[in-house]
CSV table of C-alpha atoms in Angstrom, one decimal:
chain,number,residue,atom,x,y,z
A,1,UNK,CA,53.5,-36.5,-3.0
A,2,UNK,CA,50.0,-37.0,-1.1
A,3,UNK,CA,49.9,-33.3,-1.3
A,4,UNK,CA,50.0,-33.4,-5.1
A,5,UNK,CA,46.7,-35.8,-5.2
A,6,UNK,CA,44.8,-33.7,-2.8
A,7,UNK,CA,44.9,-31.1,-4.9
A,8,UNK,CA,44.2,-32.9,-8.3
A,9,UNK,CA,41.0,-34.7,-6.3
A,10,UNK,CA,40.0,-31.2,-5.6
A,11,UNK,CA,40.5,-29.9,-9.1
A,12,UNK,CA,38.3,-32.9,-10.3
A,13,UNK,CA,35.5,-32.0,-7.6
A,14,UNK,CA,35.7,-28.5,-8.5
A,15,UNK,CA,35.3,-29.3,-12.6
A,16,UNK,CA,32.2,-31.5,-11.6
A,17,UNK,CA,30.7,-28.8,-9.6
A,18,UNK,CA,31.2,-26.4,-12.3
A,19,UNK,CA,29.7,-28.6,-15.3
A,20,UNK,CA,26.9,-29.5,-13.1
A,21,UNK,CA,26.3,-25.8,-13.1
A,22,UNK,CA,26.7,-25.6,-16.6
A,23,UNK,CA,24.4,-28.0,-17.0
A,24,UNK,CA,21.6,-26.7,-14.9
A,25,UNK,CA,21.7,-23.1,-16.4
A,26,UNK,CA,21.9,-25.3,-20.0
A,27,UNK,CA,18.6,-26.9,-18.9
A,28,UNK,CA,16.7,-23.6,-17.6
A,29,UNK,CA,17.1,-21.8,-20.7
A,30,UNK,CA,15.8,-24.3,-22.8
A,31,UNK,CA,12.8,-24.7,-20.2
A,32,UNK,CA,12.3,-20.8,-20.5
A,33,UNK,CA,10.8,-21.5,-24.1
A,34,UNK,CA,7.1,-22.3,-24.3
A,35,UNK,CA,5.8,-24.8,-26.9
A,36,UNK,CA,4.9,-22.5,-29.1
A,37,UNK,CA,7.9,-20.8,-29.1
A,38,UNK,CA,9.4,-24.0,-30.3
A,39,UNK,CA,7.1,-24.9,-32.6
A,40,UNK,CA,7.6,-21.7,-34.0
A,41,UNK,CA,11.3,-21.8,-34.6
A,42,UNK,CA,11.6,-25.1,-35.8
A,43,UNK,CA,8.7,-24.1,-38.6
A,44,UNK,CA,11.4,-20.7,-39.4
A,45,UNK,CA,13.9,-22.9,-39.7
A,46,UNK,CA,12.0,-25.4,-41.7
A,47,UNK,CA,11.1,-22.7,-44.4
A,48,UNK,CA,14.7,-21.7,-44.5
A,49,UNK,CA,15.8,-25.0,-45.4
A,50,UNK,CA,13.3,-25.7,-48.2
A,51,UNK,CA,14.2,-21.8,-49.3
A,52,UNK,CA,18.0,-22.9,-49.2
A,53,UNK,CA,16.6,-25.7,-51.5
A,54,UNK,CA,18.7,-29.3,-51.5
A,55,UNK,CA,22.1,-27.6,-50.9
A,56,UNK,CA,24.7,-29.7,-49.3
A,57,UNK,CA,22.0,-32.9,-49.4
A,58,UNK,CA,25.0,-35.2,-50.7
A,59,UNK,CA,27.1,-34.0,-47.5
A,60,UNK,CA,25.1,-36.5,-45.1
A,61,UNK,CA,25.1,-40.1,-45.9
């Protein structure tokens, strides 16, 4: 029965290790943008909404 623990402890290390790294690529694509670039995209996305008009406003309380 020990056996059986091991083995689930290890499967919990291994899905930490492997979200950290998840995490970590996550966080260098978002630093590969410059401020710029953001402030870019959030203005295209900002003239897609008004475009879009009030659509869906009653959807969010």
């Amino acid at each position: 029965m020990r056996s059986v623990w091991k083995w689930v402890g290890l499967a919990g290390v291994v899905g930490v290790a492997a979200g950290g790294v998840l995490v970590a690529r996550d966080q260098r694509q978002r630093n590969a943008y410059s401020a710029d670039d953001v402030r870019e995209q959030l203005h295209r996305r900002y003239a897609d909404a008004q475009a879009r008009g009030t659509e869906g406003a009653g959807d969010r309380p």
